[in-house]
Coordinates of C-alpha atoms in Angstrom, one line a residue:
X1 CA 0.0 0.0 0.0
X2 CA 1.3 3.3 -1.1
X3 CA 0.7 6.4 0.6
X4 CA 0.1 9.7 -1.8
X5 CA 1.4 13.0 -0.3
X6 CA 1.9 16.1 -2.0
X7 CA 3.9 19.3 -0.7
X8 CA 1.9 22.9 -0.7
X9 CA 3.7 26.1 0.3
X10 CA 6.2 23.9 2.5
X11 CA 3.8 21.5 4.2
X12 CA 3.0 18.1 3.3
X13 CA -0.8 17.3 3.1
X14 CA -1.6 13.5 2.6
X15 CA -4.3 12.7 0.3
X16 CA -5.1 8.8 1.1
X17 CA -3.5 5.6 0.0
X18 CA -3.1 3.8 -2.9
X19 CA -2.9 -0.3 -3.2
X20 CA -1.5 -2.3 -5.5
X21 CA -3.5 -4.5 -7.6
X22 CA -1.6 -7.6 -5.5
X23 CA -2.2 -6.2 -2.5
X24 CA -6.6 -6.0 -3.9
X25 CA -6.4 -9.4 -5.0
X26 CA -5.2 -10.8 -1.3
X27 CA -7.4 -8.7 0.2
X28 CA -10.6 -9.8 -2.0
X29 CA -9.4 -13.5 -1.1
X30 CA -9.7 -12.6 2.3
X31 CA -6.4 -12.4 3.0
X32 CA -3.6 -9.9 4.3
X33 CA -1.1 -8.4 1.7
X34 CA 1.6 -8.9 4.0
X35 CA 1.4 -12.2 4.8
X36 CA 4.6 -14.0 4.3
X37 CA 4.3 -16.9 1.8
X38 CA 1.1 -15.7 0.4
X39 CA 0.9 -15.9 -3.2
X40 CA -2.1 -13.5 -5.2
X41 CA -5.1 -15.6 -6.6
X42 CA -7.4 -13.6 -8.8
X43 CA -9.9 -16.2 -8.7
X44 CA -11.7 -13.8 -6.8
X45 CA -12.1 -10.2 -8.2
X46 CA -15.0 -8.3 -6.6
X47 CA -12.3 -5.4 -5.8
X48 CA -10.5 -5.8 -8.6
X49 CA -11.3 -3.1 -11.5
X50 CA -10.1 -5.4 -14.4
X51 CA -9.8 -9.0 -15.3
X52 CA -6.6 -10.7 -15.0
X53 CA -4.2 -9.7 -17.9
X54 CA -4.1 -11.7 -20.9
X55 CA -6.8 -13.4 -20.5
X56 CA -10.5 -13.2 -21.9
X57 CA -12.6 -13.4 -24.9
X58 CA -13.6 -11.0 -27.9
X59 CA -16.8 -8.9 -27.5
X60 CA -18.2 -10.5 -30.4
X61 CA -18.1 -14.4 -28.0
X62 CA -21.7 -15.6 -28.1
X63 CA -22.6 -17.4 -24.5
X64 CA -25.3 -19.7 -24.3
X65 CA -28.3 -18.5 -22.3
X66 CA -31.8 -19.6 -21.5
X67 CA -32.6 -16.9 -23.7
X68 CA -30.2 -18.0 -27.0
X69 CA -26.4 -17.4 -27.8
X70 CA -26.1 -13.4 -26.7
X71 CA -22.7 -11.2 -27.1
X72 CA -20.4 -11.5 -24.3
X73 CA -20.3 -7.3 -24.3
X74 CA -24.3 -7.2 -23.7
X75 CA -24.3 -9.3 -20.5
X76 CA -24.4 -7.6 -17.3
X77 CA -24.3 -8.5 -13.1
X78 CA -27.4 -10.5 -12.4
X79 CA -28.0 -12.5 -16.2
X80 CA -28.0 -15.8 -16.1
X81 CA -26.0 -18.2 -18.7
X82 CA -25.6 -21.5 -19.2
X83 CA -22.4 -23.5 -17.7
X84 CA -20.5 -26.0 -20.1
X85 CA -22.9 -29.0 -17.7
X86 CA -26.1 -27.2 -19.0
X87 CA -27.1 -26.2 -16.0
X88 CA -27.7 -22.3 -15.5
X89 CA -25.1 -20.1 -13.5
X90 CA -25.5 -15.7 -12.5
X91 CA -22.9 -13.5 -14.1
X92 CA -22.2 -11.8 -11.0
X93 CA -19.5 -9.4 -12.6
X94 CA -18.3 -8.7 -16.0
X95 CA -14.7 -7.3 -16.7
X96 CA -12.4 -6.4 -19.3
X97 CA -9.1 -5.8 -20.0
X98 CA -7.1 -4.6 -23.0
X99 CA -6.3 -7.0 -25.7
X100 CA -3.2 -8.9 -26.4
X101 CA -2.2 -7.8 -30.0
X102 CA -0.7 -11.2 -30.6
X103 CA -4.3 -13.1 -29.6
X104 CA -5.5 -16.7 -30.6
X105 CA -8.4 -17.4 -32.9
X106 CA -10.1 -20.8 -32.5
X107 CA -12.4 -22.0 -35.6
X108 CA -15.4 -23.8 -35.1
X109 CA -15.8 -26.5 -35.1
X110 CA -13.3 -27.3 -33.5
X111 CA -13.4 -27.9 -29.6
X112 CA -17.0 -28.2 -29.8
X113 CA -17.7 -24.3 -31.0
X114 CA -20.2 -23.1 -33.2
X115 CA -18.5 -19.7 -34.1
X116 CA -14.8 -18.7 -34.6
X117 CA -13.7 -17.0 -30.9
X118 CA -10.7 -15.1 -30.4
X119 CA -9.3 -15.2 -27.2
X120 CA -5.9 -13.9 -25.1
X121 CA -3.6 -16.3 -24.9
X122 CA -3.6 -17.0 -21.4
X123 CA -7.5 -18.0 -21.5
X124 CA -8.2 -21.5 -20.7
X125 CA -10.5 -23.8 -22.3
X126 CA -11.5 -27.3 -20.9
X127 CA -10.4 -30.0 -23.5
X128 CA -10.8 -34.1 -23.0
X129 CA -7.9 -35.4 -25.4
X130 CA -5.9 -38.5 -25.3
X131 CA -2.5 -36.5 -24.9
X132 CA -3.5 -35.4 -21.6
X133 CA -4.5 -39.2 -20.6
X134 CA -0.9 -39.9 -22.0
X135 CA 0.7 -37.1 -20.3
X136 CA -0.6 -36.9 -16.9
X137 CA -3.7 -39.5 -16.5
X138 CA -6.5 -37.6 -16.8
X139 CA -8.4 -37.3 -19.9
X140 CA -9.4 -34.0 -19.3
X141 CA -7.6 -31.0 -18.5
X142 CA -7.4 -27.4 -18.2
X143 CA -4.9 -25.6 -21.1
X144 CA -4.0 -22.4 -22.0
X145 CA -4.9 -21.4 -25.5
X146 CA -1.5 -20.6 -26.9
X147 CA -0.7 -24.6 -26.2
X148 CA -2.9 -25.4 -28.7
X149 CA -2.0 -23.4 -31.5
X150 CA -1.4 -25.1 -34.2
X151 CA -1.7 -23.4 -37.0
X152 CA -5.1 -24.8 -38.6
X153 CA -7.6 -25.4 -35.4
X154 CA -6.3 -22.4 -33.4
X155 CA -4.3 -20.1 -35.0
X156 CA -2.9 -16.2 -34.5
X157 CA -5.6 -13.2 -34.2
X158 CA -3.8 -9.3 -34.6
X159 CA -6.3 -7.3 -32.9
X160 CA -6.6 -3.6 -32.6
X161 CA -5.1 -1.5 -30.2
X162 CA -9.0 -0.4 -29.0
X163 CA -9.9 -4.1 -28.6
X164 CA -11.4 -5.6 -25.4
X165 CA -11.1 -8.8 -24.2
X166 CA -13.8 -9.7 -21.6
X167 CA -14.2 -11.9 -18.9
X168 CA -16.9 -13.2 -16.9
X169 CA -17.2 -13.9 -12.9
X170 CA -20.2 -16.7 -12.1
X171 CA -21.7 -17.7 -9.0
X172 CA -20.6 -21.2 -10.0
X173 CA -17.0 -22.8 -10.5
X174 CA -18.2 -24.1 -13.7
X175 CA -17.1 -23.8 -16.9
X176 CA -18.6 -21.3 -19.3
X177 CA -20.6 -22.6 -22.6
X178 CA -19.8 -21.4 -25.7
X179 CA -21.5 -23.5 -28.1
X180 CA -20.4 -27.2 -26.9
X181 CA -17.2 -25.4 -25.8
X182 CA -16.1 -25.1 -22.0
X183 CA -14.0 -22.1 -21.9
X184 CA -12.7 -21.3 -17.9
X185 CA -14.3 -18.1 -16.2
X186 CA -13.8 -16.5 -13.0
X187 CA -15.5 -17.6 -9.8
X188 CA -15.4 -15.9 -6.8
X189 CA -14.6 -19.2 -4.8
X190 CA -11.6 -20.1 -6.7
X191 CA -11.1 -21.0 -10.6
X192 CA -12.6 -23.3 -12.9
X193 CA -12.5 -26.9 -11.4
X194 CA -10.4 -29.3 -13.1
X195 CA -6.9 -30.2 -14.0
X196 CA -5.5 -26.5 -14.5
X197 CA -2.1 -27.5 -16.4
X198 CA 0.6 -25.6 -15.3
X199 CA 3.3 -23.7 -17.8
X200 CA 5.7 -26.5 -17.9
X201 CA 2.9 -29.3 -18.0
X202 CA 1.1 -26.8 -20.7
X203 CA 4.4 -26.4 -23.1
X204 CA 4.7 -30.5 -22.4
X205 CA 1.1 -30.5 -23.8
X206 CA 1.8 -28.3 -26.4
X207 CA 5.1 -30.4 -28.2
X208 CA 2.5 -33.9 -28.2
X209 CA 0.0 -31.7 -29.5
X210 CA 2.1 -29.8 -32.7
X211 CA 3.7 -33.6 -33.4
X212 CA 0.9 -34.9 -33.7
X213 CA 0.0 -37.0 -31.4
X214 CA -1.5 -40.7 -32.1
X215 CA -2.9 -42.9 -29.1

């Protein structure tokens, strides 16, 4: 926490304090920012005033809702949407955050999508693949999109420097649906459930995936 002074005619009048977005994130997890040991989870982000960097989904994303596919940019706190089980969750926040230029496009229909998404790179998606059962034992698992580029299913997206990427936060630690596609949201609780791979497993993933791999 920073504290923001400034200096008129000689004396120094403090104006408040500033945190940092780490020292938001602990505190939104209920925890102190000076805790020794503690590492920042943005899982939650009720205090925090955009989603995590690098990660999110084009405003032109169509979630399923009871009410049809709708634009990820026209949902707002209190809609409800359906999970990747079918079952219905409440967007209880919806944030943004600028996006990548170097982004990822996934075509359809692939991974269970009925549109092309683009999406940052450090999104994840939910995928059941024999790699992973190869890999680490469990069929499915939790990947960041840039492991999965390969150049036909998911390739490179340039956006523009006004872009958005947005990112939902449900009442549920569900997956989102996006067509048949689970793509990870934020939850309040904690992430996504699942096997979330981690950068070494997801590069692992990545070199069986580009080689491609045959069960």
């Amino acid at each position: 926490m920073k504290q923001i002074s400034v200096k008129i005619d000689g004396q120094m009048a403090m104006l408040g304090r500033k945190e940092s977005s780490k020292e938001v994130a602990m505190l939104a997890n209920g925890r102190n920012a000076y805790e020794a040991g503690t590492q920042t989870a943005f899982s939650n982000v009720n205090d925090l005033p955009e989603a995590p960097a690098n990660t999110g989904m084009m405003a032109e994303t169509r979630v399923g809702t009871p009410d049809g596919p709708r634009r990820i940019d026209e949902l707002h706190a209190g809609d409800v949407v359906f999970d990747a089980q079918g079952g219905e969750a409440r967007v209880k926040n919806v944030l943004t955050t600028d996006a990548p230029r170097n982004s990822y496009i996934l075509r359809a229909p692939y991974f269970g999508l009925n549109q092309d998404v683009v999406l940052a790179p450090e999104q994840k998606i939910v995928i059941t693949t024999d790699i992973a059962e190869y890999l680490f034992g469990e069929e499915t698992v939790i990947v960041p999109v840039w492991a999965l580029n390969d150049g036909r299913k998911v390739g490179h997206f340039e956006t523009r420097s006004s872009d958005r990427m947005y990112q939902l936060q449900l009442d549920t630690p569900e997956a989102l649906s996006v067509g048949r596609c689970a793509i990870s949201a934020l939850h309040k609780d904690g992430a996504t459930e699942g096997r979330v791979l981690s950068n070494e497993e997801a590069r692992c993933f990545a070199t069986e995936y580009h080689s491609g791999f045959q069960n």
